[in-house]
Amino acid sequence: MMIDSPYIFMLGLGLGWLTLALGVIFFRTVSQWWRARRFGDPINHGLLLVEYGKEFTGVKHHESLEDLLVEKIPSEFNIKRASLLLPDEYQLVPAGDSSYQLPINHAAVRWVASSGEAQLAYKGHLLELMQQTRTDLTWAEIWIPLMRGSRLRGLWLLGPRVTGFQFSPDDLRCLTSIAREAAAVIEALAFAEQERLTAQEMRALYRQVIAAREDERGRLTRELHDGVLQDLCAVVRDLKAYDSTAAVQDPAGKPQETSYGDIVVRSGETVSALRAVCNDLRPPLLGQDLITALKALIQDLDSRSSAPGHIAFQGHALRVGDAAELGVFR
């Protein structure tokens, strides 16, 4: 029985495609079996990145970041031990621990930072560089730099897995992505800390300026009160005495060329004006207590204004600190 060549060709082509499909299925099955045997059960890295990306947005301090990188995320990969090293001047120091230090300019650190990605420590050039360190870091299987641009913000060390499985390339890429998010968080925390310190310095500077101004006011008050004001008071007293003597010596009441009475009045007005200046610069009653100073202030305002002024207090004393008392009075 003869079979036409087109049928033979179609039959051969179908067998070829079937063989190819079976080969692909066999290859995938063997590959999955081999990956599971080498790397363990697959991890959903996409879901992991989304979940911990949300966690990173809520980090407000280094302790929370350390908890994520040292406890929570390593547990997802069944990692025995993890450590987060943060820069401290020229050293990398484990967060919350100072048992060992790693120089930032060490060759191993520079090697990992230059790559910008997670590096396996049990093979390649990194293993040789690790052997040059004084610190025993043989437990760390993965070195992950926390890079922000070209700046190293920290170093993330991960130990072996509890199950003994190795880290797959997908695991390394996922850990690198997590480390970059952590570096962004560290940079944001550094900026926030710098802003806090700047605001604290500004507040301290403002308090110093206020204190210096009040000290200067107090000095001017003392100089005016103890110097010029006392001299003017003496002049007014002498003028009053001289005016009385002149009135006795001139019983006829003849007009004098110089009106001593006007001089006395003007001198008294000058004394009152200087006393008011002293009170405005640094009220003496403020040295006693705030209530007394406020009562004197309201009485003075009430005497000089057509609108009545009144102030009432509950209690007998009010002590809130010199700076607060000064602020309330001003």
CSV table of C-alpha atoms in Angstrom, one decimal:
chain,number,residue,atom,x,y,z
A,1,MET,CA,0.0,0.0,0.0
A,2,MET,CA,1.5,3.3,-1.1
A,3,ILE,CA,1.1,6.5,1.1
A,4,ASP,CA,1.4,9.8,-0.6
A,5,SER,CA,4.4,11.9,0.3
A,6,PRO,CA,2.3,14.9,1.5
A,7,TYR,CA,0.7,12.7,4.2
A,8,ILE,CA,4.1,11.5,5.2
A,9,PHE,CA,5.3,15.1,5.5
A,10,MET,CA,2.3,16.2,7.6
A,11,LEU,CA,2.7,13.1,9.8
A,12,GLY,CA,6.4,13.9,10.3
A,13,LEU,CA,5.7,17.5,11.1
A,14,GLY,CA,3.0,16.6,13.6
A,15,LEU,CA,5.3,14.2,15.3
A,16,GLY,CA,8.0,16.8,15.4
A,17,TRP,CA,5.8,19.4,17.0
A,18,LEU,CA,4.6,16.8,19.5
A,19,THR,CA,8.2,15.9,20.4
A,20,LEU,CA,9.1,19.6,20.8
A,21,ALA,CA,6.1,20.2,23.0
A,22,LEU,CA,6.9,17.2,25.2
A,23,GLY,CA,10.5,18.3,25.3
A,24,VAL,CA,9.5,21.8,26.5
A,25,ILE,CA,7.2,20.4,29.1
A,26,PHE,CA,9.9,18.0,30.3
A,27,PHE,CA,12.4,20.8,30.4
A,28,ARG,CA,10.1,23.0,32.5
A,29,THR,CA,9.3,20.2,34.8
A,30,VAL,CA,12.9,19.3,35.4
A,31,SER,CA,13.8,23.0,35.7
A,32,GLN,CA,11.1,23.6,38.3
A,33,TRP,CA,12.1,20.5,40.2
A,34,TRP,CA,15.8,21.6,40.1
A,35,ARG,CA,14.9,25.2,41.2
A,36,ALA,CA,12.8,23.8,44.1
A,37,ARG,CA,15.6,21.4,45.1
A,38,ARG,CA,18.2,24.2,45.0
A,39,PHE,CA,16.2,27.4,46.0
A,40,GLY,CA,13.2,26.0,47.8
A,41,ASP,CA,9.6,27.0,47.3
A,42,PRO,CA,9.2,30.0,45.1
A,43,ILE,CA,8.5,33.4,46.7
A,44,ASN,CA,6.1,35.9,45.3
A,45,HIS,CA,8.5,38.8,45.0
A,46,GLY,CA,6.1,41.2,43.4
A,47,LEU,CA,3.6,40.9,46.3
A,48,LEU,CA,6.5,41.1,48.8
A,49,LEU,CA,7.7,44.4,47.2
A,50,VAL,CA,4.2,45.9,47.3
A,51,GLU,CA,3.6,44.8,50.9
A,52,TYR,CA,6.9,46.1,52.3
A,53,GLY,CA,6.8,49.2,50.1
A,54,LYS,CA,3.8,50.3,52.2
A,55,GLU,CA,5.6,49.4,55.4
A,56,PHE,CA,8.5,51.7,54.4
A,57,THR,CA,6.2,54.7,53.9
A,58,GLY,CA,5.2,54.5,57.5
A,59,VAL,CA,8.8,54.4,58.9
A,60,LYS,CA,9.4,57.4,61.2
A,61,HIS,CA,12.6,56.4,63.0
A,62,HIS,CA,15.6,54.0,62.6
A,63,GLU,CA,14.2,51.5,65.0
A,64,SER,CA,11.3,50.7,62.8
A,65,LEU,CA,13.5,50.4,59.8
A,66,GLU,CA,15.8,48.1,61.7
A,67,ASP,CA,12.8,45.9,62.6
A,68,LEU,CA,11.9,45.6,59.0
A,69,LEU,CA,15.3,44.8,57.6
A,70,VAL,CA,16.6,42.6,60.5
A,71,GLU,CA,13.4,40.8,61.6
A,72,LYS,CA,10.4,40.9,59.3
A,73,ILE,CA,11.9,40.7,55.8
A,74,PRO,CA,14.5,38.0,56.7
A,75,SER,CA,11.7,35.9,58.1
A,76,GLU,CA,10.1,35.9,54.6
A,77,PHE,CA,13.2,34.3,53.2
A,78,ASN,CA,13.8,32.0,56.2
A,79,ILE,CA,17.1,33.7,56.9
A,80,LYS,CA,18.8,32.8,60.2
A,81,ARG,CA,20.6,36.1,60.9
A,82,ALA,CA,20.6,39.6,59.6
A,83,SER,CA,22.3,42.9,60.4
A,84,LEU,CA,21.9,46.5,59.4
A,85,LEU,CA,25.0,48.6,59.4
A,86,LEU,CA,24.7,52.4,59.3
A,87,PRO,CA,27.4,55.0,58.8
A,88,ASP,CA,28.9,56.6,62.0
A,89,GLU,CA,31.6,59.0,60.8
A,90,TYR,CA,34.1,56.7,59.0
A,91,GLN,CA,32.7,53.4,60.3
A,92,LEU,CA,29.7,51.2,59.5
A,93,VAL,CA,28.2,50.2,62.9
A,94,PRO,CA,25.3,47.7,63.4
A,95,ALA,CA,22.1,49.5,64.3
A,96,GLY,CA,21.5,49.1,68.1
A,97,ASP,CA,24.8,47.3,68.5
A,98,SER,CA,28.5,48.4,68.7
A,99,SER,CA,30.1,45.0,69.1
A,100,TYR,CA,32.0,45.4,65.8
A,101,GLN,CA,32.7,48.0,63.2
A,102,LEU,CA,33.5,47.9,59.5
A,103,PRO,CA,35.4,50.8,57.8
A,104,ILE,CA,33.5,52.6,55.1
A,105,ASN,CA,36.5,52.7,52.9
A,106,HIS,CA,37.2,49.0,53.2
A,107,ALA,CA,37.8,47.2,49.9
A,108,ALA,CA,34.9,44.9,50.5
A,109,VAL,CA,32.5,47.7,51.2
A,110,ARG,CA,33.7,49.7,48.1
A,111,TRP,CA,33.4,46.6,45.9
A,112,VAL,CA,29.7,46.0,47.0
A,113,ALA,CA,28.9,49.7,46.8
A,114,SER,CA,30.3,50.0,43.3
A,115,SER,CA,28.0,47.3,42.0
A,116,GLY,CA,25.0,48.7,43.7
A,117,GLU,CA,23.3,45.3,43.9
A,118,ALA,CA,23.2,42.3,46.3
A,119,GLN,CA,26.4,40.3,46.1
A,120,LEU,CA,26.8,36.6,47.2
A,121,ALA,CA,29.7,36.4,49.6
A,122,TYR,CA,30.6,32.8,49.2
A,123,LYS,CA,32.0,33.1,45.7
A,124,GLY,CA,33.8,35.6,43.6
A,125,HIS,CA,36.0,38.5,44.5
A,126,LEU,CA,34.0,39.5,47.6
A,127,LEU,CA,35.1,36.3,49.4
A,128,GLU,CA,38.8,37.3,49.0
A,129,LEU,CA,38.0,40.8,50.2
A,130,MET,CA,36.1,39.5,53.2
A,131,GLN,CA,39.1,37.5,54.4
A,132,GLN,CA,41.0,40.8,54.7
A,133,THR,CA,38.6,42.2,57.3
A,134,ARG,CA,39.4,42.1,61.0
A,135,THR,CA,35.8,41.4,61.8
A,136,ASP,CA,34.5,37.9,61.4
A,137,LEU,CA,31.7,38.2,58.8
A,138,THR,CA,31.8,34.7,57.5
A,139,TRP,CA,28.2,34.2,58.6
A,140,ALA,CA,27.0,36.8,56.0
A,141,GLU,CA,26.1,35.1,52.7
A,142,ILE,CA,24.7,38.2,51.1
A,143,TRP,CA,26.1,41.8,51.2
A,144,ILE,CA,23.5,44.4,50.0
A,145,PRO,CA,24.5,48.1,49.7
A,146,LEU,CA,21.8,50.6,50.6
A,147,MET,CA,22.6,53.1,47.8
A,148,ARG,CA,21.0,56.4,47.2
A,149,GLY,CA,22.4,57.6,43.9
A,150,SER,CA,26.2,57.3,44.4
A,151,ARG,CA,26.0,57.7,48.1
A,152,LEU,CA,26.2,54.7,50.5
A,153,ARG,CA,23.6,55.0,53.2
A,154,GLY,CA,24.2,51.7,54.8
A,155,LEU,CA,25.0,48.0,54.4
A,156,TRP,CA,22.6,45.1,54.8
A,157,LEU,CA,24.1,41.7,55.7
A,158,LEU,CA,22.1,38.5,55.5
A,159,GLY,CA,23.1,35.1,56.7
A,160,PRO,CA,22.1,31.6,55.3
A,161,ARG,CA,18.7,30.2,55.2
A,162,VAL,CA,17.3,28.0,57.9
A,163,THR,CA,16.3,25.4,55.3
A,164,GLY,CA,19.7,25.4,53.7
A,165,PHE,CA,18.5,26.5,50.3
A,166,GLN,CA,20.5,28.9,48.2
A,167,PHE,CA,19.4,32.4,47.1
A,168,SER,CA,18.1,32.6,43.5
A,169,PRO,CA,18.8,35.4,41.1
A,170,ASP,CA,15.2,36.6,41.6
A,171,ASP,CA,15.8,36.7,45.4
A,172,LEU,CA,18.8,38.9,44.9
A,173,ARG,CA,17.0,41.3,42.6
A,174,CYS,CA,14.1,41.5,45.1
A,175,LEU,CA,16.5,42.2,48.0
A,176,THR,CA,18.3,44.9,45.9
A,177,SER,CA,15.0,46.6,45.3
A,178,ILE,CA,14.1,46.5,49.0
A,179,ALA,CA,17.5,47.9,49.9
A,180,ARG,CA,17.0,50.9,47.5
A,181,GLU,CA,13.7,51.7,49.2
A,182,ALA,CA,15.4,51.4,52.6
A,183,ALA,CA,18.1,53.8,51.4
A,184,ALA,CA,15.5,56.3,50.4
A,185,VAL,CA,13.9,56.0,53.9
A,186,ILE,CA,17.3,56.5,55.6
A,187,GLU,CA,17.9,59.6,53.5
A,188,ALA,CA,14.5,61.0,54.4
A,189,LEU,CA,15.2,60.3,58.1
A,190,ALA,CA,18.5,62.1,57.8
A,191,PHE,CA,16.9,65.1,56.3
A,192,ALA,CA,14.2,65.1,59.0
A,193,GLU,CA,16.8,64.9,61.7
A,194,GLN,CA,18.8,67.8,60.1
A,195,GLU,CA,15.6,69.9,59.9
A,196,ARG,CA,14.9,69.1,63.6
A,197,LEU,CA,18.4,70.1,64.6
A,198,THR,CA,18.2,73.3,62.5
A,199,ALA,CA,14.8,74.3,64.1
A,200,GLN,CA,16.3,73.6,67.5
A,201,GLU,CA,19.3,75.8,66.8
A,202,MET,CA,17.0,78.5,65.5
A,203,ARG,CA,14.9,78.4,68.7
A,204,ALA,CA,18.0,78.5,70.8
A,205,LEU,CA,19.3,81.4,68.8
A,206,TYR,CA,16.0,83.2,69.1
A,207,ARG,CA,16.1,82.7,72.9
A,208,GLN,CA,19.6,84.1,73.0
A,209,VAL,CA,18.6,87.2,71.0
A,210,ILE,CA,15.6,87.8,73.3
A,211,ALA,CA,17.8,87.3,76.4
A,212,ALA,CA,20.5,89.6,75.0
A,213,ARG,CA,17.9,92.2,74.2
A,214,GLU,CA,16.4,92.0,77.7
A,215,ASP,CA,19.8,92.2,79.3
A,216,GLU,CA,20.6,95.3,77.3
A,217,ARG,CA,17.3,96.8,78.3
A,218,GLY,CA,18.0,96.0,81.9
A,219,ARG,CA,21.5,97.6,81.7
A,220,LEU,CA,20.0,100.8,80.1
A,221,THR,CA,17.4,100.9,82.7
A,222,ARG,CA,19.9,100.7,85.5
A,223,GLU,CA,22.2,103.3,83.9
A,224,LEU,CA,19.3,105.7,83.3
A,225,HIS,CA,17.7,105.2,86.7
A,226,ASP,CA,21.0,105.2,88.8
A,227,GLY,CA,22.7,107.9,86.7
A,228,VAL,CA,20.7,110.5,84.7
A,229,LEU,CA,17.4,110.1,86.5
A,230,GLN,CA,19.1,110.6,89.9
A,231,ASP,CA,20.9,113.7,88.7
A,232,LEU,CA,17.7,115.2,87.3
A,233,CYS,CA,15.9,114.5,90.6
A,234,ALA,CA,18.7,116.3,92.4
A,235,VAL,CA,18.4,119.2,89.9
A,236,VAL,CA,14.6,119.4,90.5
A,237,ARG,CA,15.2,119.3,94.3
A,238,ASP,CA,17.8,122.1,94.1
A,239,LEU,CA,15.6,124.2,91.9
A,240,LYS,CA,12.6,123.9,94.3
A,241,ALA,CA,14.9,124.9,97.2
A,242,TYR,CA,16.3,127.8,95.2
A,243,ASP,CA,12.8,128.9,94.2
A,244,SER,CA,11.6,128.9,97.8
A,245,THR,CA,14.7,130.9,98.9
A,246,ALA,CA,14.2,133.4,96.1
A,247,ALA,CA,10.5,133.9,97.0
A,248,VAL,CA,11.5,134.6,100.7
A,249,GLN,CA,14.2,137.1,99.6
A,250,ASP,CA,11.8,138.9,97.3
A,251,PRO,CA,8.7,139.5,99.3
A,252,ALA,CA,7.5,142.2,96.9
A,253,GLY,CA,6.9,139.5,94.4
A,254,LYS,CA,8.7,141.3,91.6
A,255,PRO,CA,8.9,139.3,88.3
A,256,GLN,CA,12.2,137.5,87.8
A,257,GLU,CA,14.1,137.3,84.6
A,258,THR,CA,14.3,133.5,84.8
A,259,SER,CA,11.1,131.6,85.7
A,260,TYR,CA,12.4,129.0,88.1
A,261,GLY,CA,8.9,127.5,88.4
A,262,ASP,CA,8.9,126.7,84.7
A,263,ILE,CA,12.3,125.1,85.0
A,264,VAL,CA,11.1,123.0,87.9
A,265,VAL,CA,8.0,121.9,85.9
A,266,ARG,CA,10.0,121.0,82.9
A,267,SER,CA,12.6,119.1,85.0
A,268,GLY,CA,9.8,117.2,86.7
A,269,GLU,CA,8.3,116.3,83.3
A,270,THR,CA,11.8,115.1,82.2
A,271,VAL,CA,12.1,112.9,85.3
A,272,SER,CA,8.6,111.4,84.6
A,273,ALA,CA,9.5,110.8,81.0
A,274,LEU,CA,12.8,109.0,81.9
A,275,ARG,CA,11.0,107.0,84.6
A,276,ALA,CA,8.5,105.9,82.0
A,277,VAL,CA,11.3,104.9,79.6
A,278,CYS,CA,12.9,102.9,82.3
A,279,ASN,CA,9.7,101.1,83.1
A,280,ASP,CA,9.2,100.3,79.4
A,281,LEU,CA,12.7,99.0,79.0
A,282,ARG,CA,12.6,96.7,82.0
A,283,PRO,CA,9.8,97.1,84.5
A,284,PRO,CA,11.2,96.8,88.0
A,285,LEU,CA,8.0,95.1,89.3
A,286,LEU,CA,8.6,92.3,86.9
A,287,GLY,CA,11.4,91.2,89.1
A,288,GLN,CA,8.9,90.5,91.9
A,289,ASP,CA,6.2,88.6,90.2
A,290,LEU,CA,4.1,88.7,87.0
A,291,ILE,CA,0.8,89.6,88.7
A,292,THR,CA,2.2,92.7,90.4
A,293,ALA,CA,3.8,93.9,87.1
A,294,LEU,CA,0.6,93.3,85.2
A,295,LYS,CA,-1.5,95.2,87.8
A,296,ALA,CA,0.9,98.2,87.6
A,297,LEU,CA,0.8,98.1,83.8
A,298,ILE,CA,-3.0,98.2,83.7
A,299,GLN,CA,-3.2,101.0,86.3
A,300,ASP,CA,-0.8,103.0,84.2
A,301,LEU,CA,-2.7,102.4,81.1
A,302,ASP,CA,-6.0,103.2,82.9
A,303,SER,CA,-4.6,106.5,84.1
A,304,ARG,CA,-3.5,107.6,80.7
A,305,SER,CA,-6.5,106.4,78.6
A,306,SER,CA,-10.1,107.6,78.5
A,307,ALA,CA,-11.2,104.0,78.2
A,308,PRO,CA,-11.3,102.1,81.5
A,309,GLY,CA,-8.9,99.2,82.0
A,310,HIS,CA,-9.3,96.3,84.4
A,311,ILE,CA,-7.5,93.0,85.0
A,312,ALA,CA,-8.5,90.1,87.3
A,313,PHE,CA,-6.6,87.1,88.6
A,314,GLN,CA,-7.5,83.8,90.2
A,315,GLY,CA,-5.1,82.7,92.8
A,316,HIS,CA,-2.4,84.4,94.7
A,317,ALA,CA,0.7,83.7,92.6
A,318,LEU,CA,1.6,82.9,89.0
A,319,ARG,CA,5.1,81.5,88.4
A,320,VAL,CA,5.7,80.2,84.9
A,321,GLY,CA,9.3,80.9,84.4
A,322,ASP,CA,11.2,84.1,83.5
A,323,ALA,CA,10.9,83.7,79.8
A,324,ALA,CA,7.2,83.0,79.8
A,325,GLU,CA,6.5,85.8,82.3
A,326,LEU,CA,8.5,88.2,80.0
A,327,GLY,CA,6.5,87.0,77.0
A,328,VAL,CA,3.1,87.5,78.7
A,329,PHE,CA,4.1,91.0,79.9
A,330,ARG,CA,5.4,92.1,76.5
